[in-house]
PDB file of C-alpha atoms and ligand atoms in Angstrom:
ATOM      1  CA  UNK A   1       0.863   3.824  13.996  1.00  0.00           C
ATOM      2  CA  UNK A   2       0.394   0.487  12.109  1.00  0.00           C
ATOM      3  CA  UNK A   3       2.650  -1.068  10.317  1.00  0.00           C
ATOM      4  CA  UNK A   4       2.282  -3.589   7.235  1.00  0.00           C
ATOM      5  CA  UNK A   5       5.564  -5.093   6.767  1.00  0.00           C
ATOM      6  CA  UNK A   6       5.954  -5.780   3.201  1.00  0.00           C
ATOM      7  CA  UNK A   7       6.992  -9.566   2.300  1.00  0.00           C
ATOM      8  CA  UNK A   8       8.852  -8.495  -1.025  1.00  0.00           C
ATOM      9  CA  UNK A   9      11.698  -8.415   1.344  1.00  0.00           C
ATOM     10  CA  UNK A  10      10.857 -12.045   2.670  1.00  0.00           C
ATOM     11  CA  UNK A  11      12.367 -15.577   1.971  1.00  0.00           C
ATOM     12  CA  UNK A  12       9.760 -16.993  -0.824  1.00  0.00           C
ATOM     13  CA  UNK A  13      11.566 -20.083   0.050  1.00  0.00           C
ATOM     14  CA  UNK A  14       9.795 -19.880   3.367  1.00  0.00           C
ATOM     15  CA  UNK A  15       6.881 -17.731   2.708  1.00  0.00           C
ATOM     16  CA  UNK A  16       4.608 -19.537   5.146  1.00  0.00           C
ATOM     17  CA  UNK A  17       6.669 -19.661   7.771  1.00  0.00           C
ATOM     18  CA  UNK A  18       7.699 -15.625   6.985  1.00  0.00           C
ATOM     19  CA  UNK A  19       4.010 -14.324   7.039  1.00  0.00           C
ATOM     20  CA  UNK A  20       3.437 -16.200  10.244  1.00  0.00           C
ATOM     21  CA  UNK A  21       6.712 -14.791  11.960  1.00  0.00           C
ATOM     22  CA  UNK A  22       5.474 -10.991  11.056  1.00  0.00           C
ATOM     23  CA  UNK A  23       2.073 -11.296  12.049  1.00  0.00           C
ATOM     24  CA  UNK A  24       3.007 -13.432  15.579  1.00  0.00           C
ATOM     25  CA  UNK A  25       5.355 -10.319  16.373  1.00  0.00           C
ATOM     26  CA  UNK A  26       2.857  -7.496  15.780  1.00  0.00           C
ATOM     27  CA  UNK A  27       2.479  -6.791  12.534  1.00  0.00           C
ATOM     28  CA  UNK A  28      -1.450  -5.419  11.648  1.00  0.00           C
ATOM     29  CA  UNK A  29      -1.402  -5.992   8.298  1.00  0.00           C
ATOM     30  CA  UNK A  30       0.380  -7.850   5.656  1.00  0.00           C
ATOM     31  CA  UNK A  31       1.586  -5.738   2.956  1.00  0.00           C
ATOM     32  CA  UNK A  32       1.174  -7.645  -0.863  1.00  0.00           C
ATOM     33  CA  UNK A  33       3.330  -6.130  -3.517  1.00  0.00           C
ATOM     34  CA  UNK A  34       1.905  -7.654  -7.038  1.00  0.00           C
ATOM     35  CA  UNK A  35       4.152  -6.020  -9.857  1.00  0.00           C
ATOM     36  CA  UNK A  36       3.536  -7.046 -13.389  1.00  0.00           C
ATOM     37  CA  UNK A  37       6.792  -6.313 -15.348  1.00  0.00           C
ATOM     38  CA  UNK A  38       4.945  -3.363 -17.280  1.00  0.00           C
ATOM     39  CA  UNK A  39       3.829  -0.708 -15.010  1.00  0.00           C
ATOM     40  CA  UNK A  40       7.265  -1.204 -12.837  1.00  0.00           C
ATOM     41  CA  UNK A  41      10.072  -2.842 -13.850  1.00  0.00           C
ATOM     42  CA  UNK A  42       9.787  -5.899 -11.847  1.00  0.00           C
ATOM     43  CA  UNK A  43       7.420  -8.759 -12.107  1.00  0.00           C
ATOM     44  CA  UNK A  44       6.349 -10.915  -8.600  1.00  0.00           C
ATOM     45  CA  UNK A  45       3.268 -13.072  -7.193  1.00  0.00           C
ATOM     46  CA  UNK A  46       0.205 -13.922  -8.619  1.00  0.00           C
ATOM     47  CA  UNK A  47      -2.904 -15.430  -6.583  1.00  0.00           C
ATOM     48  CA  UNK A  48      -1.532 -18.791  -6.297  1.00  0.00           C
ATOM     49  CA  UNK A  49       1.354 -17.741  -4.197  1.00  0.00           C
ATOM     50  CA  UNK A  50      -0.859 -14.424  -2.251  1.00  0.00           C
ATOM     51  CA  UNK A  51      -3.204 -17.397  -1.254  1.00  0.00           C
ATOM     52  CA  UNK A  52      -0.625 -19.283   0.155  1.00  0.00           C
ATOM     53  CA  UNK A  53       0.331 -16.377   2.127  1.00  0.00           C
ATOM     54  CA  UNK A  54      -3.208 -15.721   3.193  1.00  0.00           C
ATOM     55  CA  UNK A  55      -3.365 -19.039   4.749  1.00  0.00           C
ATOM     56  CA  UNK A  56      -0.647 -18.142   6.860  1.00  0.00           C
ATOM     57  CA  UNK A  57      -1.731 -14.832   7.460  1.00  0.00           C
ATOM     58  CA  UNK A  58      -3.415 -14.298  10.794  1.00  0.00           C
ATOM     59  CA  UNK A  59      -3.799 -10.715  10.068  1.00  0.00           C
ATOM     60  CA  UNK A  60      -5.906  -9.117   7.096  1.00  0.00           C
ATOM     61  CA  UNK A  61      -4.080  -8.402   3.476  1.00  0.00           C
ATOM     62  CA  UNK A  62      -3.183  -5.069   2.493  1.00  0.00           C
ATOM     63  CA  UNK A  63      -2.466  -5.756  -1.547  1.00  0.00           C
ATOM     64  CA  UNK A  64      -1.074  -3.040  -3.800  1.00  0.00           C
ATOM     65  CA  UNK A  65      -1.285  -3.496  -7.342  1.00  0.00           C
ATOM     66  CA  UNK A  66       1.678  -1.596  -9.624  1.00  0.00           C
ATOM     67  CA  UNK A  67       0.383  -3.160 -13.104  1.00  0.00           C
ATOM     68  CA  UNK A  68      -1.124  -2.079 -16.362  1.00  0.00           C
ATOM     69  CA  UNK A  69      -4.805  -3.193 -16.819  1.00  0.00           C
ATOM     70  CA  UNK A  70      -6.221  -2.768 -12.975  1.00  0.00           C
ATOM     71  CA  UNK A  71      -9.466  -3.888 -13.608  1.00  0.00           C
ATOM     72  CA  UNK A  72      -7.966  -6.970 -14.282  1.00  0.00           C
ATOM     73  CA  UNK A  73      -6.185  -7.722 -11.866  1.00  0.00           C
ATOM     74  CA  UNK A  74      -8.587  -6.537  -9.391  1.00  0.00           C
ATOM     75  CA  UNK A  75     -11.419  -9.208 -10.120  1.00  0.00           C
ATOM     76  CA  UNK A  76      -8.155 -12.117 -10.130  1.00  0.00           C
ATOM     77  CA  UNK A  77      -7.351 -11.022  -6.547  1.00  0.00           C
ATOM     78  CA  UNK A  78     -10.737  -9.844  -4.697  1.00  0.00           C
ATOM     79  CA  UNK A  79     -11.455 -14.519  -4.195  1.00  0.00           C
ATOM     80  CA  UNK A  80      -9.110 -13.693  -1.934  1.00  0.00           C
ATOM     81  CA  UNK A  81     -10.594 -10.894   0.579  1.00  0.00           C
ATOM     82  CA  UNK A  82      -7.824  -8.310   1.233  1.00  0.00           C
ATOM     83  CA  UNK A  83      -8.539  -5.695   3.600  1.00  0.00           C
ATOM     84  CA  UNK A  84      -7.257  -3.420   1.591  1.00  0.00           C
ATOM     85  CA  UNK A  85      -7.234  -3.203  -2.219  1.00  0.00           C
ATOM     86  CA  UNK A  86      -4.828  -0.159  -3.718  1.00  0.00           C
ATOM     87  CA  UNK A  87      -4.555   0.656  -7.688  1.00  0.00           C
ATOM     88  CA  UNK A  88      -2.261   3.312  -9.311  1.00  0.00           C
ATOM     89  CA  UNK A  89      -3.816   6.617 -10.402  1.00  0.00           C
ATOM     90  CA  UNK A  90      -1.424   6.894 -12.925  1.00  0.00           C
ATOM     91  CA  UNK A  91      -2.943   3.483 -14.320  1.00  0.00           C
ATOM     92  CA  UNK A  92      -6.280   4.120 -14.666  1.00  0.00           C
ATOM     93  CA  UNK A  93      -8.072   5.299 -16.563  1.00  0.00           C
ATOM     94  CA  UNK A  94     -11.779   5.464 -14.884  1.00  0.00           C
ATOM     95  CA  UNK A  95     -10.746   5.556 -10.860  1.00  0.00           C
ATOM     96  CA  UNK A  96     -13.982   6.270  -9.636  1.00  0.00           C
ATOM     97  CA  UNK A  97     -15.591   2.974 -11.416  1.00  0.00           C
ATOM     98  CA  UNK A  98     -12.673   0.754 -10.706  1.00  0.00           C
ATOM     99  CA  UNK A  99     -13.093   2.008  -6.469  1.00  0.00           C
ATOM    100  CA  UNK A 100     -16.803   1.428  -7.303  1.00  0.00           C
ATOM    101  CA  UNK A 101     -16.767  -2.121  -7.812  1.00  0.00           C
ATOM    102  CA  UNK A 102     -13.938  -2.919  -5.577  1.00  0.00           C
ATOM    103  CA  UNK A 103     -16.247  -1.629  -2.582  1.00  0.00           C
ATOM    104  CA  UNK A 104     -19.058  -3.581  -4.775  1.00  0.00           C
ATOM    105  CA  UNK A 105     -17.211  -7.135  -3.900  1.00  0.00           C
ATOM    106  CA  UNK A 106     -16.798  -6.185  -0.077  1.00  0.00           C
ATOM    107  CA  UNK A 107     -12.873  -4.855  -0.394  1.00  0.00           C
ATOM    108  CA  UNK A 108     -11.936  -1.500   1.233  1.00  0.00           C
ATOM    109  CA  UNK A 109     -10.391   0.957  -2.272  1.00  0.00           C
ATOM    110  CA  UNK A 110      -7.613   2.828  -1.894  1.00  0.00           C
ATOM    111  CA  UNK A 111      -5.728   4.317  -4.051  1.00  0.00           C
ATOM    112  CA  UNK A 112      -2.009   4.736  -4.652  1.00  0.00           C
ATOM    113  CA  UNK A 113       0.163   7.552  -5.771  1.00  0.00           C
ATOM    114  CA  UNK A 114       3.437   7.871  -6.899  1.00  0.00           C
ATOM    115  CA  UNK A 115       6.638  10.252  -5.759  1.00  0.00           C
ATOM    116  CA  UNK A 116       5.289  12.556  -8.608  1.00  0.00           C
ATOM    117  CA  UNK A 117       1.901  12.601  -8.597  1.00  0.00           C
ATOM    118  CA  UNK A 118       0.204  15.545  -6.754  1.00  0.00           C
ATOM    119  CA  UNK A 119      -2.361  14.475  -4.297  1.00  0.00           C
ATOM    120  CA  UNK A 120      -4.956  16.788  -5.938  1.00  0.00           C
ATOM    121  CA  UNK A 121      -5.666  13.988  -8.668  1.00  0.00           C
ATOM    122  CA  UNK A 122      -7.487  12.441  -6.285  1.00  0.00           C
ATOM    123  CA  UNK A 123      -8.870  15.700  -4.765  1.00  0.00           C
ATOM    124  CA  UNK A 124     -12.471  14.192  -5.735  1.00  0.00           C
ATOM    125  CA  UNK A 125     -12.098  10.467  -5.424  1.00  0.00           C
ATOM    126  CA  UNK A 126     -11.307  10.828  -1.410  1.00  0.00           C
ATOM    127  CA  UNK A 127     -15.045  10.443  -0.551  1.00  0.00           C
ATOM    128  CA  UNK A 128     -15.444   7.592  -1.982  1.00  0.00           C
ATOM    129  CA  UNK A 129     -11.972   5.895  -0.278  1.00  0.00           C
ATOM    130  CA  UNK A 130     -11.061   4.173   2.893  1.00  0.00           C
ATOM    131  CA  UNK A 131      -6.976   4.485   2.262  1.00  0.00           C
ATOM    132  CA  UNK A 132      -4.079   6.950   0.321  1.00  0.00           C
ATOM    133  CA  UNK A 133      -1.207   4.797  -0.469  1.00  0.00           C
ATOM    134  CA  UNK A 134       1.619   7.602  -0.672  1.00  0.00           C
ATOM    135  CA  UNK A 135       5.205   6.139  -2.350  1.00  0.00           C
ATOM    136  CA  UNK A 136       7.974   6.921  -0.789  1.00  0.00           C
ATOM    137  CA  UNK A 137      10.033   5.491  -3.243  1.00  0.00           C
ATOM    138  CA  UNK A 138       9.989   4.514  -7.307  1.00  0.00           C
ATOM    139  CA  UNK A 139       7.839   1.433  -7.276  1.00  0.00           C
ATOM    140  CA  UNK A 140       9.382  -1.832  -8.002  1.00  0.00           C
ATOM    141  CA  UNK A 141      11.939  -2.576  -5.447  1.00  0.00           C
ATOM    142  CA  UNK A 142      12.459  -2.738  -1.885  1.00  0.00           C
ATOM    143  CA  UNK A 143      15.637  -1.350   0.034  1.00  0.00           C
ATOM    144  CA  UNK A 144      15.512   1.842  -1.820  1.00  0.00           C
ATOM    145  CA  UNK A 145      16.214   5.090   0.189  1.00  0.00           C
ATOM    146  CA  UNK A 146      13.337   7.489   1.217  1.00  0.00           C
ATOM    147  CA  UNK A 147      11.960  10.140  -0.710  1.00  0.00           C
ATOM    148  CA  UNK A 148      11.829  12.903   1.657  1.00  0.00           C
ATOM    149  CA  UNK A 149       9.114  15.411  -0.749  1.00  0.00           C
ATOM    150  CA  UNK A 150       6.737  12.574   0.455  1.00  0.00           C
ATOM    151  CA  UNK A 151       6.578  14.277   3.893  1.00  0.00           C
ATOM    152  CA  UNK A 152       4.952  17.684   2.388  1.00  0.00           C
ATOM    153  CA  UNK A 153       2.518  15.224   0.239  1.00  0.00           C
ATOM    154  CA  UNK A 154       1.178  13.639   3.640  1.00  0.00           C
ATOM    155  CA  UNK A 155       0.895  17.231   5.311  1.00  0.00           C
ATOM    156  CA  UNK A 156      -1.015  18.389   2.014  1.00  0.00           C
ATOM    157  CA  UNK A 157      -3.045  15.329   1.731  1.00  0.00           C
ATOM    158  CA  UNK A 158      -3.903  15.635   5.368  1.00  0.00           C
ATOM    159  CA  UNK A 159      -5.453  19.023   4.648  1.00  0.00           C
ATOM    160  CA  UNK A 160      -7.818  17.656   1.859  1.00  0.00           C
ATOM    161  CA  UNK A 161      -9.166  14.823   3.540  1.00  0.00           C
ATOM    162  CA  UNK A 162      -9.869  16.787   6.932  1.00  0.00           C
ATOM    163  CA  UNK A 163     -12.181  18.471   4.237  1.00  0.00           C
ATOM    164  CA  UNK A 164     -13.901  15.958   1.996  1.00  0.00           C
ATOM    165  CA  UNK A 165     -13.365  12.618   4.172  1.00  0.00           C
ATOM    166  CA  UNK A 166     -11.864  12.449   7.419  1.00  0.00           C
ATOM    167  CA  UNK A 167     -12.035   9.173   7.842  1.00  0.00           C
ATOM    168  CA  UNK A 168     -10.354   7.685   5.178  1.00  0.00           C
ATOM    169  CA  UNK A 169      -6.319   6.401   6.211  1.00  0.00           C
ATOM    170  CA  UNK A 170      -2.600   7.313   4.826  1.00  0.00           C
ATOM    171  CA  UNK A 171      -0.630   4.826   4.176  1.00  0.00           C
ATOM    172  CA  UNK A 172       3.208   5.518   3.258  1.00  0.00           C
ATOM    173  CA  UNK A 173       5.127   2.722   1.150  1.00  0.00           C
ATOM    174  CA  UNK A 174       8.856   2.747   0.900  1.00  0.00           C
ATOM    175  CA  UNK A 175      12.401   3.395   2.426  1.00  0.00           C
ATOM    176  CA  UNK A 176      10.927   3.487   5.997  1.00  0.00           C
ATOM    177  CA  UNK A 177      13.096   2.324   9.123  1.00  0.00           C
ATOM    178  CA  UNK A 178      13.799   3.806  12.454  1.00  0.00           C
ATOM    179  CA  UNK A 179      14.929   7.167  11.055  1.00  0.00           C
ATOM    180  CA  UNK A 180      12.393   8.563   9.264  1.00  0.00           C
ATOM    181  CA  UNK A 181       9.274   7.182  11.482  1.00  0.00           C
ATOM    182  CA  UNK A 182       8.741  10.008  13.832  1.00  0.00           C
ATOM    183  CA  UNK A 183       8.958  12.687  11.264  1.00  0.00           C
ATOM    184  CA  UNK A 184       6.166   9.996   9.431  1.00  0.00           C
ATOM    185  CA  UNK A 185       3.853  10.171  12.447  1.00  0.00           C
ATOM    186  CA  UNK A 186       4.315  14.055  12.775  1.00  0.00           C
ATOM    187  CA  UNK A 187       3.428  14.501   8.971  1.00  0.00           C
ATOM    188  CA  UNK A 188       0.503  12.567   9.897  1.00  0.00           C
ATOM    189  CA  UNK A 189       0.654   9.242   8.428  1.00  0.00           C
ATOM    190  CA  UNK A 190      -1.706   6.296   9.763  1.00  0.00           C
ATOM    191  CA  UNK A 191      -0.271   3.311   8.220  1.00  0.00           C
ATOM    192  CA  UNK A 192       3.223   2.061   7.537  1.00  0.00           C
ATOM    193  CA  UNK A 193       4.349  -0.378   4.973  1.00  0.00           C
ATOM    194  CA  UNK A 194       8.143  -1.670   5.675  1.00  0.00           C
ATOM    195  CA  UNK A 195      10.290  -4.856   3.854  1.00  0.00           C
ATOM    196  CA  UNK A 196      13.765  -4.029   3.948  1.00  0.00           C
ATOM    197  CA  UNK A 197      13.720  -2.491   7.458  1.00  0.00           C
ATOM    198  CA  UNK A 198      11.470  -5.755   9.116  1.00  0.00           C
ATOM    199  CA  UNK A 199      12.797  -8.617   7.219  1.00  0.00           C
ATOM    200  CA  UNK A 200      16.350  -7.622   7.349  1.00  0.00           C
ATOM    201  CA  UNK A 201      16.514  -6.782  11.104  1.00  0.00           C
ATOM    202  CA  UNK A 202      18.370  -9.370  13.416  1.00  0.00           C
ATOM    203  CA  UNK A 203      15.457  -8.921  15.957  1.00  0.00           C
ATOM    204  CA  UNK A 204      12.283  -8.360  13.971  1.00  0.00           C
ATOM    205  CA  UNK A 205      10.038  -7.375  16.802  1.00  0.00           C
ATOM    206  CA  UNK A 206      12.218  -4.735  17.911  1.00  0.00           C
ATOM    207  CA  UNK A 207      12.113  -3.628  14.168  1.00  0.00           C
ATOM    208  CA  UNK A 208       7.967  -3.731  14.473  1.00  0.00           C
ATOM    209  CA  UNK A 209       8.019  -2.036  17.510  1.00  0.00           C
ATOM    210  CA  UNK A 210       9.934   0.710  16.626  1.00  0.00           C
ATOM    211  CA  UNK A 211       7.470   1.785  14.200  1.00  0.00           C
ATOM    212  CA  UNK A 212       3.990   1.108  15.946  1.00  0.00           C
TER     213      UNK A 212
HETATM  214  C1  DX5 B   1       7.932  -1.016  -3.635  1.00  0.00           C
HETATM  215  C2  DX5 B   1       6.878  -1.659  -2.794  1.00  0.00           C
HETATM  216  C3  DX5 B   1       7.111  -1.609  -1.334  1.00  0.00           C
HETATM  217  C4  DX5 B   1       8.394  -2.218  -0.889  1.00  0.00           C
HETATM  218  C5  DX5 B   1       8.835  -1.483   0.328  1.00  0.00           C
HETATM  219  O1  DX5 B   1       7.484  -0.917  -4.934  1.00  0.00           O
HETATM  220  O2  DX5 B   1       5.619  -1.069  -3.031  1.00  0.00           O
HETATM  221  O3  DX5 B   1       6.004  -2.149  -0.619  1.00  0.00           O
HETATM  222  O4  DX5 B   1       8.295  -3.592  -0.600  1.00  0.00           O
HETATM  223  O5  DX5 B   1      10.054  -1.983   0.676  1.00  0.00           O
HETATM  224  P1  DX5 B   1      11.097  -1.193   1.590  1.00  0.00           P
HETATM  225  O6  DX5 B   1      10.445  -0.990   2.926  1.00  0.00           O
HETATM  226  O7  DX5 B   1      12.234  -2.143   1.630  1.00  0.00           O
HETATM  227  O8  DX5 B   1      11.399   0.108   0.906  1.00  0.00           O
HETATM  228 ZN1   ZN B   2       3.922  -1.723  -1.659  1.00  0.00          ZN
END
């Protein structure tokens, strides 16, 4: 399993030193949550402050977007090379352009869904993506408590990219700790994102490890 801990949960007083601390203890990617006060109710970092965490990072950026007006906010970030680049389907409008021209400047699409959205809006888009970012909680904050419906999503999203793109990764976003992670891994997820969990353990490598 890999895990992207998310730094929503980190001390922006000490972002630098944060990012570093995650990726020295294992993490594989660093998990970007950009909100925008519209599509979620919460409003976070823009590129001046996700730069200064990619100069810390030592491991590649996972961003997900949860804003109005993707396009946007997609040709503000992509200066700064994420590995990963995940929109909202419920955001957009014209998916298959926006994951278009995100591959177009070099970034790896995904796409993200949330608790309600059934994974067959994207039933055609999965050949053209390299990740599913599933919510496991409302978007917007961290420390919120697991959605547990997200399990059958992964199992049923498993099934449809075994048939139109095999290779493309699940990620899972939200409410994930030490409880939940083997019934994650069962379910089939490849990637998971966790703040709450790795920022708010005593010993964050133990909290790392017990997920990978
Ligand atoms: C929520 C964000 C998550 C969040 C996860 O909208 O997308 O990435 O930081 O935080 P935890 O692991 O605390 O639920
Ligand atoms: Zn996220």
């Amino acid at each position: 399993m890999l895990v992207a801990p998310s730094i929503l949960s980190a001390d922006f007083g000490a972002l630098a030193e944060e990012v570093k601390s995650v990726c020295a203890l294992g993490a594989d990617y660093v998990h970007i949550d950009v909100m925008d006060g519209h599509f979620v109710p919460n409003l976070t970092i823009g590129p001046a402050v996700v730069a200064a965490a990619a100069k810390a990072a030592d491991k590649p950026l996972d961003i997900h977007l949860m804003v109005e007006n993707n396009p946007f906010f997609v040709e503000l970030f992509a200066p700064l090379k994420p590995e990963f680049l995940s929109f909202h389907i419920e955001e957009e409008k014209h998916p298959h352009r926006l994951i278009t021209r995100i591959r177009d400047l070099g970034i790896r699409p995904a796409i993200a869904l949330n608790p309600h959205t059934n994974e067959s809006e994207i039933e055609y888009l999965l050949g053209d993506l390299d990740m599913v970012l599933l919510m496991s909680v409302n978007p917007g904050f961290g420390g919120q408590r697991f959605i547990l419906s997200a399990l059958e999503k992964i199992r049923r999203l498993k099934y449809l990219i075994a048939k139109r793109n095999p290779k493309c990764l699940i990620e899972v976003d939200g409410g994930i700790c030490a409880d939940n992670i083997a019934a994650l891994k069962e379910a089939g997820a490849d990637i998971v994102v966790a703040g709450a969990y790795i920022f708010g353990a005593a010993d964050r490598k133990a909290a790392i490890d017990s997920l990978a």
